[in-house]
PDB file of C-alpha atoms in Angstrom:
ATOM      1  CA  MET J  17     -58.622 -68.239  36.828  1.00 74.00           C
ATOM      2  CA  GLN J  18     -57.063 -70.143  34.122  1.00 81.00           C
ATOM      3  CA  GLN J  19     -59.020 -68.071  31.725  1.00 85.00           C
ATOM      4  CA  THR J  20     -57.674 -64.916  33.330  1.00 85.00           C
ATOM      5  CA  VAL J  21     -54.098 -66.103  33.097  1.00 81.00           C
ATOM      6  CA  ILE J  22     -54.617 -67.031  29.462  1.00 85.00           C
ATOM      7  CA  THR J  23     -56.124 -63.631  28.805  1.00 86.00           C
ATOM      8  CA  ILE J  24     -53.268 -61.858  30.586  1.00 84.00           C
ATOM      9  CA  PHE J  25     -50.703 -63.924  28.694  1.00 80.00           C
ATOM     10  CA  SER J  26     -52.536 -63.379  25.436  1.00 85.00           C
ATOM     11  CA  ILE J  27     -52.313 -59.632  26.054  1.00 87.00           C
ATOM     12  CA  LEU J  28     -48.825 -59.529  27.578  1.00 86.00           C
ATOM     13  CA  ILE J  29     -47.082 -61.670  24.972  1.00 88.00           C
ATOM     14  CA  PRO J  30     -48.143 -59.579  21.963  1.00 88.00           C
ATOM     15  CA  LEU J  31     -47.575 -56.399  24.005  1.00 90.00           C
ATOM     16  CA  GLY J  32     -44.083 -57.610  24.985  1.00 89.00           C
ATOM     17  CA  ALA J  33     -43.375 -58.575  21.396  1.00 90.00           C
ATOM     18  CA  LEU J  34     -44.560 -55.130  20.253  1.00 91.00           C
ATOM     19  CA  ILE J  35     -42.384 -53.339  22.859  1.00 92.00           C
ATOM     20  CA  PHE J  36     -39.422 -55.541  21.900  1.00 92.00           C
ATOM     21  CA  TYR J  37     -40.008 -54.785  18.214  1.00 93.00           C
ATOM     22  CA  LEU J  38     -40.313 -51.015  18.942  1.00 93.00           C
ATOM     23  CA  PHE J  39     -37.050 -50.986  20.947  1.00 93.00           C
ATOM     24  CA  ASN J  40     -35.260 -52.857  18.164  1.00 94.00           C
ATOM     25  CA  TRP J  41     -36.678 -50.422  15.594  1.00 94.00           C
ATOM     26  CA  LEU J  42     -35.610 -47.476  17.763  1.00 94.00           C
ATOM     27  CA  ARG J  43     -32.141 -48.952  18.222  1.00 94.00           C
ATOM     28  CA  ALA J  44     -31.774 -49.514  14.453  1.00 93.00           C
ATOM     29  CA  ASP J  45     -33.023 -45.970  13.769  1.00 93.00           C
ATOM     30  CA  ILE J  46     -30.516 -44.518  16.253  1.00 92.00           C
ATOM     31  CA  LYS J  47     -27.737 -46.609  14.668  1.00 93.00           C
ATOM     32  CA  GLU J  48     -28.684 -45.323  11.209  1.00 93.00           C
ATOM     33  CA  LEU J  49     -28.856 -41.765  12.544  1.00 92.00           C
ATOM     34  CA  ARG J  50     -25.347 -42.101  14.012  1.00 91.00           C
ATOM     35  CA  GLN J  51     -24.048 -43.367  10.691  1.00 91.00           C
ATOM     36  CA  ASP J  52     -25.680 -40.414   8.914  1.00 90.00           C
ATOM     37  CA  ILE J  53     -24.198 -38.002  11.437  1.00 88.00           C
ATOM     38  CA  ASN J  54     -20.743 -39.575  11.046  1.00 88.00           C
ATOM     39  CA  THR J  55     -21.033 -39.455   7.267  1.00 90.00           C
ATOM     40  CA  GLN J  56     -22.209 -35.832   7.299  1.00 90.00           C
ATOM     41  CA  GLY J  57     -19.581 -34.941   9.893  1.00 88.00           C
ATOM     42  CA  GLU J  58     -16.831 -36.397   7.734  1.00 90.00           C
ATOM     43  CA  SER J  59     -18.232 -34.584   4.720  1.00 90.00           C
ATOM     44  CA  LEU J  60     -18.342 -31.334   6.704  1.00 91.00           C
ATOM     45  CA  ARG J  61     -14.760 -31.861   7.884  1.00 91.00           C
ATOM     46  CA  GLN J  62     -13.600 -32.380   4.318  1.00 93.00           C
ATOM     47  CA  ASP J  63     -15.513 -29.288   3.151  1.00 93.00           C
ATOM     48  CA  MET J  64     -14.058 -27.227   5.995  1.00 94.00           C
ATOM     49  CA  LYS J  65     -10.558 -28.491   5.206  1.00 94.00           C
ATOM     50  CA  ALA J  66     -10.991 -27.600   1.514  1.00 94.00           C
ATOM     51  CA  GLN J  67     -12.308 -24.143   2.436  1.00 95.00           C
ATOM     52  CA  GLU J  68      -9.437 -23.654   4.874  1.00 95.00           C
ATOM     53  CA  GLU J  69      -6.907 -24.502   2.148  1.00 95.00           C
ATOM     54  CA  SER J  70      -8.680 -22.196  -0.275  1.00 95.00           C
ATOM     55  CA  LEU J  71      -8.701 -19.363   2.267  1.00 96.00           C
ATOM     56  CA  ARG J  72      -5.044 -19.898   3.095  1.00 95.00           C
ATOM     57  CA  GLN J  73      -4.154 -19.775  -0.590  1.00 96.00           C
ATOM     58  CA  ASP J  74      -6.270 -16.641  -1.120  1.00 95.00           C
ATOM     59  CA  ILE J  75      -4.670 -14.933   1.881  1.00 95.00           C
ATOM     60  CA  LYS J  76      -1.210 -15.912   0.672  1.00 95.00           C
ATOM     61  CA  THR J  77      -1.942 -14.598  -2.828  1.00 95.00           C
ATOM     62  CA  GLN J  78      -3.370 -11.335  -1.512  1.00 96.00           C
ATOM     63  CA  GLY J  79      -0.438 -10.942   0.883  1.00 94.00           C
ATOM     64  CA  GLU J  80       2.054 -11.361  -1.944  1.00 96.00           C
ATOM     65  CA  SER J  81       0.087  -8.931  -4.078  1.00 95.00           C
ATOM     66  CA  LEU J  82      -0.002  -6.373  -1.261  1.00 96.00           C
ATOM     67  CA  ARG J  83       3.723  -6.802  -0.605  1.00 96.00           C
ATOM     68  CA  GLN J  84       4.490  -6.228  -4.280  1.00 96.00           C
ATOM     69  CA  GLU J  85       2.195  -3.192  -4.421  1.00 96.00           C
ATOM     70  CA  MET J  86       3.755  -1.739  -1.263  1.00 96.00           C
ATOM     71  CA  LYS J  87       7.239  -2.327  -2.676  1.00 96.00           C
ATOM     72  CA  THR J  88       6.268  -0.542  -5.905  1.00 96.00           C
ATOM     73  CA  GLN J  89       4.809   2.381  -3.969  1.00 96.00           C
ATOM     74  CA  GLU J  90       7.901   2.537  -1.760  1.00 95.00           C
ATOM     75  CA  GLU J  91      10.168   2.694  -4.795  1.00 95.00           C
ATOM     76  CA  SER J  92       7.950   5.353  -6.357  1.00 95.00           C
ATOM     77  CA  LEU J  93       7.982   7.422  -3.174  1.00 95.00           C
ATOM     78  CA  ARG J  94      11.748   7.076  -2.838  1.00 94.00           C
ATOM     79  CA  GLN J  95      12.181   8.267  -6.422  1.00 94.00           C
ATOM     80  CA  ASP J  96       9.786  11.190  -5.851  1.00 93.00           C
ATOM     81  CA  ILE J  97      11.634  12.179  -2.674  1.00 92.00           C
ATOM     82  CA  LYS J  98      14.962  11.921  -4.471  1.00 92.00           C
ATOM     83  CA  ASP J  99      13.699  14.024  -7.378  1.00 91.00           C
ATOM     84  CA  GLN J 100      12.233  16.631  -5.057  1.00 92.00           C
ATOM     85  CA  GLY J 101      15.426  16.629  -2.990  1.00 91.00           C
ATOM     86  CA  ASP J 102      17.492  17.226  -6.115  1.00 91.00           C
ATOM     87  CA  SER J 103      15.119  19.998  -7.144  1.00 91.00           C
ATOM     88  CA  LEU J 104      15.312  21.571  -3.686  1.00 93.00           C
ATOM     89  CA  ARG J 105      19.116  21.360  -3.695  1.00 92.00           C
ATOM     90  CA  GLN J 106      19.191  23.088  -7.069  1.00 93.00           C
ATOM     91  CA  ASP J 107      16.779  25.773  -5.825  1.00 93.00           C
ATOM     92  CA  LEU J 108      18.907  26.319  -2.694  1.00 94.00           C
ATOM     93  CA  LYS J 109      22.030  26.550  -4.824  1.00 94.00           C
ATOM     94  CA  GLU J 110      20.355  29.204  -6.983  1.00 95.00           C
ATOM     95  CA  ILE J 111      19.165  31.079  -3.894  1.00 95.00           C
ATOM     96  CA  ARG J 112      22.686  31.015  -2.419  1.00 96.00           C
ATOM     97  CA  GLN J 113      24.105  32.324  -5.689  1.00 96.00           C
ATOM     98  CA  GLU J 114      21.489  35.065  -5.800  1.00 95.00           C
ATOM     99  CA  LEU J 115      22.216  35.976  -2.166  1.00 96.00           C
ATOM    100  CA  LYS J 116      25.927  36.240  -2.992  1.00 95.00           C
ATOM    101  CA  GLU J 117      25.111  38.503  -5.911  1.00 95.00           C
ATOM    102  CA  GLN J 118      22.800  40.609  -3.758  1.00 95.00           C
ATOM    103  CA  SER J 119      25.470  40.786  -1.053  1.00 94.00           C
ATOM    104  CA  ASN J 120      28.012  41.997  -3.639  1.00 94.00           C
ATOM    105  CA  LEU J 121      25.546  44.591  -4.934  1.00 94.00           C
ATOM    106  CA  ILE J 122      24.834  45.781  -1.392  1.00 94.00           C
ATOM    107  CA  SER J 123      28.576  46.044  -0.725  1.00 93.00           C
ATOM    108  CA  LYS J 124      29.019  48.095  -3.897  1.00 92.00           C
ATOM    109  CA  LEU J 125      26.046  50.279  -3.001  1.00 92.00           C
ATOM    110  CA  GLN J 126      27.419  50.775   0.499  1.00 91.00           C
ATOM    111  CA  ALA J 127      30.819  51.766  -0.889  1.00 89.00           C
ATOM    112  CA  THR J 128      29.159  54.180  -3.303  1.00 89.00           C
ATOM    113  CA  ILE J 129      27.087  55.757  -0.534  1.00 87.00           C
ATOM    114  CA  GLU J 130      30.103  56.058   1.781  1.00 85.00           C
ATOM    115  CA  THR J 131      32.147  57.649  -1.011  1.00 84.00           C
ATOM    116  CA  PHE J 132      29.327  60.046  -1.850  1.00 80.00           C
ATOM    117  CA  PHE J 133      28.929  61.236   1.742  1.00 78.00           C
ATOM    118  CA  ARG J 134      32.689  61.357   2.368  1.00 75.00           C
ATOM    119  CA  LEU J 135      33.143  63.601  -0.662  1.00 67.00           C
ATOM    120  CA  ARG J 136      30.374  65.885   0.546  1.00 65.00           C
ATOM    121  CA  VAL J 137      31.893  66.156   4.012  1.00 61.00           C
ATOM    122  CA  ASP J 138      35.567  66.212   2.955  1.00 62.00           C
ATOM    123  CA  PRO J 139      35.710  67.563  -0.606  1.00 61.00           C
ATOM    124  CA  LEU J 140      38.787  66.636  -2.585  1.00 63.00           C
ATOM    125  CA  PRO J 141      41.410  69.407  -2.708  1.00 63.00           C
ATOM    126  CA  PRO J 142      42.025  71.003  -6.074  1.00 65.00           C
ATOM    127  CA  PRO J 143      44.838  69.292  -7.934  1.00 66.00           C
ATOM    128  CA  ASP J 144      47.230  72.318  -7.916  1.00 67.00           C
ATOM    129  CA  SER J 145      46.734  73.403  -4.316  1.00 59.00           C
ATOM    130  CA  PRO J 146      48.520  71.549  -1.516  1.00 58.00           C
ATOM    131  CA  GLY J 147      46.380  69.453   0.771  1.00 57.00           C
ATOM    132  CA  PRO J 148      46.327  69.781   4.559  1.00 59.00           C
ATOM    133  CA  ASP J 149      48.779  66.936   4.874  1.00 61.00           C
ATOM    134  CA  GLN J 150      51.210  68.583   2.500  1.00 59.00           C
ATOM    135  CA  VAL J 151      50.967  71.917   4.371  1.00 55.00           C
ATOM    136  CA  ASN J 152      51.731  70.234   7.690  1.00 57.00           C
ATOM    137  CA  GLN J 153      54.675  68.403   6.156  1.00 59.00           C
ATOM    138  CA  ALA J 154      56.131  71.614   4.706  1.00 51.00           C
ATOM    139  CA  ALA J 155      55.946  73.439   7.982  1.00 50.00           C
TER     140      ALA J 155
END
């Protein structure tokens, strides 16, 4: 029996020492892994922060560029609209003037036509003969 106890202890002691050594190794490996994760995490945070700053700066630069481009286009469009408005005003002024001229010509033509038909219906009396008004006045 003593032999059996010695055998069991001779097996259990090295086995216990091996298990203890393996747990310590595992614990050290986990500790090293945590340190690596923390180091990589900090590195990733710094990289993300740098990228965030870079993106913010790029967005700000592009925004300013777009604002300036939009302002330039707005000014160009305003000038185009103003120029076209001036051109349209000038065209309308010319059209109004032409309409006035046409209206005057139509009035003259109308007067000419009325005179022509009035003379055909009521011919002018000869200059030496009395007109109907003069005959009625004499009587």
